[in-house]
Amino acid sequence: MHKRSNNETPFYLDSALSPEQRAADLLPRMSLEEKVGQMMQLSRGRKDAAEVDEWVQRGVGSFLQTPLQEIIRLQKLAENSRLGIPILFAEDAIHGHCLYPGATIFPTQLGLSSAWNPELFERMARITALEMTATGMFWTFSPVLCMGRDWRWGRVDETCGEDGLLIADMAAAAVRGYQGDDLSAPGSVLACAKHFAGYAMSAGGRDAYETPLSRRALKSEFLPPFRRAAEAGCASFMAGYQANDGVPASADRWLLRETLCEEWGFDGITVTDWDNVGSLVHRQQVCADLRQAVKTALEAGNHMLMETPGFYEEAIALVRDGEVAEVLVDDACRRILLAKFRLGLFDAKRYPPDGALERVGCAAHQAVALEAARESVVLLENKNGTLPLGADMRRIAVVGPGADDVETLLGDWSFGSQQADNGMVTHPRENIVTVCDALKGRAGTEVAYARGCHAFDKSDRDIEAAVEAARGADVVVACVGDHVKNHGEASDRADLDLPGAQQELLEALHAVGTPLVVVLVASKPHTVPWVQEHADAVLTAFNPGMKGGQAIAEALFGDLNPQGKLTLSFPRHVGQQPVNYQQFSGWHAWFSEWNGYYDMPPSPLWPFGHGLSYTEYTYENLKLTETRLTSNDVLAVTVDVTNCGGRDGVEIVQLYINDRVSSVTTPVKQLRAYARVALAAGERRTVQLEVAVRDLALVLPDLSEAVEPGWFDVMVGPSSRNEDLLKTEFEVIAG
Ligand code: BGC
């Protein structure tokens, strides 16, 4: 094209034109080197300034992990380069803009998912986007849509649990929040659905290892949340580190090009995870050298390459030698330019607006972090109404490594990245409320604090001090779990018992005889049958974020009526996994007392969907509007839910479906709808839930999809546990 408007300004700089027109004008002006440069994403943290500046002159597309002042310097350098293409700065802002000191830090995705509240997730994403743009960043590597089955994996906290419907709803909400209605608006950033796809299913919980997932398994279980993200307009997708059934995600043409781009019509950017292309050579060994890996990656449908510097020379050489068609580079570059035009980066949005930093961590944002923490609290056990604590509980022993530990409260990706070498971020202590802070701040409450032991170092302990605190107290609040040092990327575990000396600590506290309330502050489910049996009450909020201590204290004293429900199942023992609720029938267990393992019941300690309240709910009158439906119909279900206790509350009503006979095996139940219902004490409501019958489609062995006629069970209740569910049935007929 190479046209210029009348005043000699290149068309691509004319903000009155559409992003498509501008990209079409800019692309032909670029050399092959500049186009490949746009495909490069490099870590700023790992390079010296001279090297970074050279990359800017080459037209680098994106940096991650870059401090604000450096962003402004590099953006100026880019603006004054030959074509003036802005740089897209990216960050792992996955539960708030957490790697920026002083930002608002929400519960981790796992914590927040317990609220079953997509609208809240959307608000978290919106606030995160606002804070990111204030610091010159326009691309978050979030939401994490991984769905796992093995909690030994180090990154369980980053997920929304074990259910595809919940993950899909959170995906759509996150995209709405990050990207808003208009990407060019001041507070919008690109979302990134990751890790595409199957990453959390690595065998044995081994990070970035192989998964056994076939294309059918991917398509029926693991791709639907990603598809929802794509339908919501998610601007980018990140390929996982792992190989599925022998094919590394970044080499998977079926996944990236055929499914995502062609079948789903995705016109955004795919980005590799960190050096995925190098890994095709040195880890997965499916390519003999980097040149072959780069060719494979280009053909598979990768557009941006995270931290693979050697990609630059190899891609240029491959095109020059005629081994790779230049249209592949053009397509990738066009998508990257489009994203930059859509974001408005060529226009007013290139630099953060004056005064924008004031909104980072502002009081209004922190208030939403508190709301999120409150909705994340899950009451797991409450024997004899131990909770809420009464006014007579004046002296509280607050013990355990999670009681006053900022890192455990804020969770992973709040201090630094395993990948980046740029030092630890610190957050202002006064913004953070630990359980200990919150309880000490309560009028009329006397707190004796003793940590007792460390959460991972077994030798670091002073159990006697904790026991001493417990002796003089009316109640013990023991905050146990894990620590950021024993989970996270590349930090898997072989067992799921409470690490360090925490079990000994709990047993010593229990022996004192003071009522024992256990608060699990952790990145994942631990195997705590002893806690279930011996504690008087148990709460969790996973890693609840900057205001987590306040929310937990409010729940302990009943200022807050817990409403969260688990989005994953707690195993009794590590060997019982996978213990997710979507079990299959057909386990030969004839001689087992338990109808499961010989030495253990098959059921989880606490199942998916479980969560108690300080009030009681009853479910009655489960009804279907129609019981014979075609695949074009919508199943409409009603159930009467009554709050028959003495407190107002919010109940999360769950609907599961079982396909009785199908040509491929299906789980015994699958969540198909849910509703959050606010009920005042004594109130009864008829709750209506709907399921489109076409959503019950199966993926068949040839990868086609069909709703098969036949009978289905409908189960509605407060958790996934059979005993908790009312049951009825309907038939799908052909037509
Ligand atoms: C992680 C990604 C992350 C990227 C950039 C990788 O190691 O797997 O989730 O977005 O690093 O920090």
Short mmCIF file of C-alpha atoms in Angstrom, two decimals, residues 244-597:
data_model
loop_
_atom_site.label_atom_id
_atom_site.label_comp_id
_atom_site.label_asym_id
_atom_site.label_seq_id
_atom_site.Cartn_x
_atom_site.Cartn_y
_atom_site.Cartn_z
CA ASN A 244 -0.22 -34.09 25.17
CA ASP A 245 -0.11 -37.67 24.01
CA GLY A 246 3.33 -37.08 22.52
CA VAL A 247 2.73 -33.70 20.91
CA PRO A 248 4.21 -30.60 22.64
CA ALA A 249 1.59 -27.84 22.81
CA SER A 250 3.69 -25.36 20.82
CA ALA A 251 4.23 -27.94 18.08
CA ASP A 252 0.55 -28.87 17.93
CA ARG A 253 -0.83 -27.65 14.62
CA TRP A 254 -4.18 -29.32 15.32
CA LEU A 255 -4.51 -27.37 18.58
CA LEU A 256 -3.20 -23.95 17.60
CA ARG A 257 -3.88 -23.54 13.93
CA GLU A 258 -6.75 -25.90 13.10
CA THR A 259 -8.80 -25.73 16.30
CA LEU A 260 -8.12 -22.28 17.73
CA CYS A 261 -7.54 -20.19 14.62
CA GLU A 262 -9.51 -21.98 11.94
CA GLU A 263 -12.38 -23.72 13.73
CA TRP A 264 -12.94 -21.10 16.45
CA GLY A 265 -12.08 -18.15 14.19
CA PHE A 266 -9.60 -16.65 16.68
CA ASP A 267 -7.90 -13.57 15.22
CA GLY A 268 -5.68 -12.73 18.20
CA ILE A 269 -2.15 -13.71 19.21
CA THR A 270 -0.85 -17.07 20.33
CA VAL A 271 2.21 -16.76 22.55
CA THR A 272 4.45 -19.62 23.59
CA ASP A 273 5.32 -20.16 27.19
CA TRP A 274 8.93 -19.42 28.18
CA ASP A 275 11.25 -20.86 25.52
CA ASN A 276 8.76 -23.52 24.45
CA VAL A 277 10.44 -23.58 21.06
CA GLY A 278 13.90 -24.21 22.52
CA SER A 279 12.29 -26.95 24.60
CA LEU A 280 11.30 -28.81 21.44
CA VAL A 281 15.05 -29.42 21.10
CA HIS A 282 16.55 -29.62 24.56
CA ARG A 283 13.68 -31.00 26.66
CA GLN A 284 11.10 -32.74 24.54
CA GLN A 285 13.59 -33.73 21.86
CA VAL A 286 11.13 -33.75 19.00
CA CYS A 287 13.41 -31.49 16.92
CA ALA A 288 17.09 -32.00 16.23
CA ASP A 289 18.03 -28.33 16.33
CA LEU A 290 16.58 -24.86 16.81
CA ARG A 291 16.11 -24.33 13.10
CA GLN A 292 13.79 -27.34 12.88
CA ALA A 293 12.02 -26.23 16.06
CA VAL A 294 11.40 -22.74 14.68
CA LYS A 295 9.99 -24.18 11.45
CA THR A 296 7.73 -26.53 13.44
CA ALA A 297 6.54 -23.68 15.64
CA LEU A 298 5.78 -21.36 12.74
CA GLU A 299 3.84 -24.01 10.90
CA ALA A 300 1.94 -25.03 14.04
CA GLY A 301 0.54 -21.51 14.48
CA ASN A 302 2.68 -19.69 17.06
CA HIS A 303 2.69 -15.92 16.67
CA MET A 304 4.78 -14.57 19.50
CA LEU A 305 7.74 -16.35 21.03
CA MET A 306 8.38 -15.83 24.69
CA GLU A 307 12.05 -15.65 25.57
CA THR A 308 13.56 -17.62 22.68
CA PRO A 309 16.18 -15.13 21.39
CA GLY A 310 17.56 -17.59 18.79
CA PHE A 311 14.18 -17.62 17.04
CA TYR A 312 15.05 -14.30 15.39
CA GLU A 313 17.99 -15.44 13.23
CA GLU A 314 16.48 -18.85 12.49
CA ALA A 315 13.12 -17.53 11.34
CA ILE A 316 14.73 -14.97 9.05
CA ALA A 317 17.04 -17.63 7.57
CA LEU A 318 14.18 -20.09 7.06
CA VAL A 319 12.16 -17.55 5.09
CA ARG A 320 15.20 -16.38 3.09
CA ASP A 321 16.06 -20.00 2.21
CA GLY A 322 12.49 -20.69 1.09
CA GLU A 323 11.86 -23.30 3.77
CA VAL A 324 9.09 -21.35 5.47
CA ALA A 325 6.53 -19.26 3.59
CA GLU A 326 6.76 -15.57 4.44
CA VAL A 327 2.95 -15.47 4.76
CA LEU A 328 3.30 -17.25 8.09
CA VAL A 329 5.46 -14.43 9.41
CA ASP A 330 3.10 -11.88 7.85
CA ASP A 331 0.11 -13.48 9.52
CA ALA A 332 1.79 -13.50 12.94
CA CYS A 333 3.03 -9.94 12.58
CA ARG A 334 -0.35 -8.66 11.36
CA ARG A 335 -2.04 -10.14 14.44
CA ILE A 336 0.48 -8.47 16.75
CA LEU A 337 0.09 -5.12 15.00
CA LEU A 338 -3.70 -5.46 15.13
CA ALA A 339 -3.54 -6.00 18.89
CA LYS A 340 -1.42 -2.88 19.27
CA PHE A 341 -3.77 -0.82 17.11
CA ARG A 342 -6.82 -2.17 18.92
CA LEU A 343 -5.28 -1.27 22.25
CA GLY A 344 -4.66 2.27 21.04
CA LEU A 345 -0.92 1.97 21.65
CA PHE A 346 -0.04 3.94 18.53
CA ASP A 347 -2.22 6.73 19.88
CA ALA A 348 -2.88 8.26 23.28
CA LYS A 349 -2.42 5.04 25.26
CA ARG A 350 1.29 4.51 24.58
CA TYR A 351 2.32 6.14 27.89
CA PRO A 352 0.51 5.95 31.23
CA PRO A 353 -1.62 9.05 31.83
CA ASP A 354 -0.43 11.57 34.44
CA GLY A 355 -1.67 10.84 37.90
CA ALA A 356 -2.75 7.30 37.01
CA LEU A 357 -0.46 5.76 39.62
CA GLU A 358 -2.78 7.08 42.30
CA ARG A 359 -5.29 4.40 41.44
CA VAL A 360 -2.81 1.58 42.11
CA GLY A 361 -3.86 0.03 45.41
CA CYS A 362 -6.35 2.84 46.13
CA ALA A 363 -8.90 2.43 48.92
CA ALA A 364 -11.76 1.62 46.52
CA HIS A 365 -9.75 -1.22 44.97
CA GLN A 366 -8.67 -2.56 48.36
CA ALA A 367 -12.34 -2.63 49.37
CA VAL A 368 -13.04 -5.03 46.50
CA ALA A 369 -10.11 -7.19 47.60
CA LEU A 370 -11.81 -7.42 51.00
CA GLU A 371 -15.14 -8.31 49.41
CA ALA A 372 -13.41 -11.00 47.36
CA ALA A 373 -11.71 -12.43 50.44
CA ARG A 374 -15.04 -12.51 52.28
CA GLU A 375 -16.71 -14.47 49.49
CA SER A 376 -13.75 -16.86 49.33
CA VAL A 377 -14.13 -18.15 52.89
CA VAL A 378 -15.35 -21.77 53.00
CA LEU A 379 -16.56 -23.28 56.26
CA LEU A 380 -15.60 -26.94 56.05
CA GLU A 381 -16.55 -28.24 59.50
CA ASN A 382 -18.42 -26.78 62.43
CA LYS A 383 -18.98 -29.27 65.22
CA ASN A 384 -21.53 -28.38 67.89
CA GLY A 385 -21.81 -24.86 66.57
CA THR A 386 -18.26 -24.01 67.65
CA LEU A 387 -18.35 -21.11 65.23
CA PRO A 388 -19.13 -18.30 65.24
CA LEU A 389 -17.16 -17.53 68.37
CA GLY A 390 -19.28 -15.98 71.06
CA ALA A 391 -18.68 -12.81 73.03
CA ASP A 392 -17.42 -15.00 75.89
CA MET A 393 -14.36 -15.94 73.80
CA ARG A 394 -12.14 -13.21 75.12
CA ARG A 395 -8.75 -14.84 75.14
CA ILE A 396 -7.66 -16.30 71.83
CA ALA A 397 -4.48 -18.20 71.13
CA VAL A 398 -3.56 -17.43 67.52
CA VAL A 399 -0.97 -19.92 66.39
CA GLY A 400 0.52 -21.51 63.32
CA PRO A 401 2.75 -20.39 60.47
CA GLY A 402 -0.14 -18.96 58.45
CA ALA A 403 -1.41 -16.66 61.19
CA ASP A 404 0.90 -13.74 60.62
CA ASP A 405 2.72 -14.51 57.39
CA VAL A 406 2.29 -12.00 54.59
CA GLU A 407 3.66 -14.29 51.88
CA THR A 408 1.21 -17.08 52.65
CA LEU A 409 -1.67 -14.66 52.73
CA LEU A 410 -0.86 -13.05 49.38
CA GLY A 411 0.12 -16.27 47.62
CA ASP A 412 2.16 -17.00 44.54
CA TRP A 413 2.96 -14.43 41.83
CA SER A 414 2.81 -11.67 44.44
CA PHE A 415 6.51 -11.26 45.05
CA GLY A 416 8.40 -12.30 41.95
CA SER A 417 8.48 -14.95 39.32
CA GLN A 418 10.37 -18.17 39.25
CA GLN A 419 11.45 -17.10 35.80
CA ALA A 420 12.58 -13.56 36.53
CA ASP A 421 15.79 -12.67 38.17
CA ASN A 422 14.81 -9.16 39.17
CA GLY A 423 14.56 -9.51 42.93
CA MET A 424 11.60 -9.83 45.23
CA VAL A 425 8.78 -7.35 45.22
CA THR A 426 7.73 -6.06 48.60
CA HIS A 427 4.30 -4.69 49.41
CA PRO A 428 3.51 -2.06 52.04
CA ARG A 429 2.83 -3.96 55.24
CA GLU A 430 0.13 -1.49 56.29
CA ASN A 431 -2.05 -2.53 53.33
CA ILE A 432 -2.11 -6.13 54.49
CA VAL A 433 -4.25 -7.63 57.23
CA THR A 434 -3.15 -11.00 58.58
CA VAL A 435 -5.36 -13.13 60.81
CA CYS A 436 -3.24 -12.07 63.74
CA ASP A 437 -3.60 -8.35 62.89
CA ALA A 438 -7.35 -8.66 62.53
CA LEU A 439 -7.88 -10.54 65.78
CA LYS A 440 -5.58 -8.19 67.70
CA GLY A 441 -7.62 -5.30 66.35
CA ARG A 442 -10.91 -6.59 67.76
CA ALA A 443 -12.18 -4.69 70.77
CA GLY A 444 -12.47 -6.87 73.83
CA THR A 445 -10.28 -9.64 72.43
CA GLU A 446 -6.99 -10.58 73.98
CA VAL A 447 -4.62 -12.34 71.60
CA ALA A 448 -1.70 -14.57 72.50
CA TYR A 449 0.28 -15.20 69.33
CA ALA A 450 2.84 -17.96 68.87
CA ARG A 451 3.88 -19.18 65.45
CA GLY A 452 4.66 -22.69 66.73
CA CYS A 453 6.57 -23.84 63.68
CA HIS A 454 7.47 -22.99 60.13
CA ALA A 455 5.33 -24.17 57.21
CA PHE A 456 8.08 -26.12 55.49
CA ASP A 457 11.25 -26.25 57.56
CA LYS A 458 10.69 -29.09 60.02
CA SER A 459 13.51 -28.03 62.30
CA ASP A 460 12.16 -24.50 62.71
CA ARG A 461 9.72 -24.96 65.60
CA ASP A 462 8.73 -23.80 69.04
CA ILE A 463 5.69 -25.92 69.69
CA GLU A 464 5.91 -25.43 73.43
CA ALA A 465 5.31 -21.67 73.07
CA ALA A 466 2.12 -22.38 71.09
CA VAL A 467 0.96 -24.91 73.66
CA GLU A 468 1.58 -22.36 76.38
CA ALA A 469 -0.57 -19.82 74.53
CA ALA A 470 -3.31 -22.44 74.12
CA ARG A 471 -3.32 -23.29 77.83
CA GLY A 472 -4.48 -19.90 78.92
CA ALA A 473 -6.97 -19.34 76.10
CA ASP A 474 -10.72 -19.80 75.55
CA VAL A 475 -10.14 -20.98 72.00
CA VAL A 476 -7.20 -21.78 69.73
CA VAL A 477 -7.19 -20.51 66.15
CA ALA A 478 -4.50 -22.51 64.35
CA CYS A 479 -3.58 -21.27 60.86
CA VAL A 480 -1.79 -24.04 59.01
CA GLY A 481 -1.11 -24.87 55.37
CA ASP A 482 1.84 -24.30 53.08
CA HIS A 483 4.17 -21.49 52.10
CA VAL A 484 5.10 -19.95 48.74
CA LYS A 485 8.42 -21.74 49.03
CA ASN A 486 6.83 -25.18 48.80
CA HIS A 487 4.50 -24.68 45.88
CA GLY A 488 4.49 -22.78 42.60
CA GLU A 489 5.99 -23.36 39.21
CA ALA A 490 8.51 -26.20 39.14
CA SER A 491 7.69 -26.85 42.82
CA ASP A 492 5.67 -30.03 42.93
CA ARG A 493 5.29 -32.27 45.94
CA ALA A 494 5.18 -35.99 46.43
CA ASP A 495 2.81 -35.90 49.39
CA LEU A 496 0.04 -33.61 50.49
CA ASP A 497 0.38 -33.80 54.25
CA LEU A 498 0.80 -30.54 56.11
CA PRO A 499 4.48 -29.73 55.60
CA GLY A 500 7.03 -29.03 58.35
CA ALA A 501 6.07 -29.77 61.94
CA GLN A 502 2.48 -28.56 61.57
CA GLN A 503 0.83 -31.91 62.26
CA GLU A 504 2.82 -32.23 65.50
CA LEU A 505 1.83 -28.68 66.36
CA LEU A 506 -1.87 -29.45 65.88
CA GLU A 507 -1.69 -32.65 67.91
CA ALA A 508 0.05 -30.83 70.75
CA LEU A 509 -2.58 -28.09 70.71
CA HIS A 510 -5.41 -30.62 70.67
CA ALA A 511 -3.93 -32.37 73.68
CA VAL A 512 -4.35 -29.16 75.70
CA GLY A 513 -8.13 -29.54 75.45
CA THR A 514 -8.94 -25.94 74.51
CA PRO A 515 -11.45 -25.78 71.61
CA LEU A 516 -9.46 -25.95 68.38
CA VAL A 517 -10.41 -24.04 65.24
CA VAL A 518 -8.20 -24.79 62.24
CA VAL A 519 -7.84 -22.28 59.42
CA LEU A 520 -6.23 -23.74 56.31
CA VAL A 521 -4.21 -20.99 54.60
CA ALA A 522 -2.79 -22.81 51.65
CA SER A 523 -2.24 -23.01 47.91
CA LYS A 524 -4.00 -26.35 47.55
CA PRO A 525 -5.92 -29.07 49.37
CA HIS A 526 -3.87 -30.92 51.94
CA THR A 527 -4.61 -34.41 53.22
CA VAL A 528 -5.93 -33.56 56.65
CA PRO A 529 -8.24 -36.36 57.87
CA TRP A 530 -6.85 -35.84 61.36
CA VAL A 531 -7.97 -32.22 61.23
CA GLN A 532 -11.44 -33.22 60.08
CA GLU A 533 -11.74 -35.67 62.95
CA HIS A 534 -10.20 -33.66 65.76
CA ALA A 535 -10.71 -29.97 65.09
CA ASP A 536 -13.90 -28.38 66.40
CA ALA A 537 -14.23 -26.26 63.29
CA VAL A 538 -12.31 -25.86 60.03
CA LEU A 539 -12.24 -22.94 57.59
CA THR A 540 -10.28 -22.28 54.44
CA ALA A 541 -9.86 -19.37 52.07
CA PHE A 542 -6.76 -20.76 50.32
CA ASN A 543 -4.47 -17.73 49.76
CA PRO A 544 -6.99 -14.99 50.46
CA GLY A 545 -5.03 -11.88 49.45
CA MET A 546 -4.22 -8.59 51.15
CA LYS A 547 -7.37 -8.44 53.32
CA GLY A 548 -7.64 -12.16 53.91
CA GLY A 549 -6.97 -11.96 57.65
CA GLN A 550 -9.84 -9.54 58.10
CA ALA A 551 -12.27 -11.76 56.20
CA ILE A 552 -11.22 -14.81 58.21
CA ALA A 553 -11.56 -12.95 61.53
CA GLU A 554 -15.03 -11.75 60.52
CA ALA A 555 -16.02 -15.32 59.69
CA LEU A 556 -14.66 -16.59 63.01
CA PHE A 557 -16.77 -14.11 64.95
CA GLY A 558 -19.82 -14.34 62.70
CA ASP A 559 -19.74 -10.78 61.33
CA LEU A 560 -19.58 -12.68 58.08
CA ASN A 561 -21.72 -15.72 57.34
CA PRO A 562 -19.49 -17.98 55.18
CA GLN A 563 -20.94 -18.74 51.76
CA GLY A 564 -18.03 -20.14 49.72
CA LYS A 565 -18.10 -23.67 48.32
CA LEU A 566 -15.12 -25.77 47.30
CA THR A 567 -14.26 -25.83 43.61
CA LEU A 568 -12.10 -28.89 44.07
CA SER A 569 -12.26 -32.01 46.19
CA PHE A 570 -9.95 -32.60 49.15
CA PRO A 571 -8.44 -36.11 49.10
CA ARG A 572 -8.04 -38.09 52.31
CA HIS A 573 -4.69 -39.40 51.14
CA VAL A 574 -2.38 -38.48 48.31
CA GLY A 575 -2.75 -41.94 46.75
CA GLN A 576 -6.51 -41.50 46.44
CA GLN A 577 -6.11 -39.05 43.58
CA PRO A 578 -7.77 -38.31 41.21
CA VAL A 579 -10.62 -37.73 43.62
CA ASN A 580 -12.46 -35.07 41.60
CA TYR A 581 -16.23 -35.38 41.61
CA GLN A 582 -16.49 -36.38 37.93
CA GLN A 583 -15.80 -40.05 38.68
CA PHE A 584 -16.64 -42.90 36.31
CA SER A 585 -18.47 -46.09 37.20
CA GLY A 586 -16.87 -49.45 36.53
CA TRP A 587 -14.20 -49.69 39.24
CA HIS A 588 -13.75 -53.39 40.15
CA ALA A 589 -13.82 -53.20 43.91
CA TRP A 590 -15.94 -56.24 44.82
CA PHE A 591 -13.92 -57.28 47.84
CA SER A 592 -13.36 -53.87 49.27
CA GLU A 593 -15.24 -52.93 52.39
CA TRP A 594 -15.38 -49.41 50.97
CA ASN A 595 -16.44 -50.14 47.44
CA GLY A 596 -13.26 -48.43 46.40
CA TYR A 597 -9.68 -48.94 47.48
#
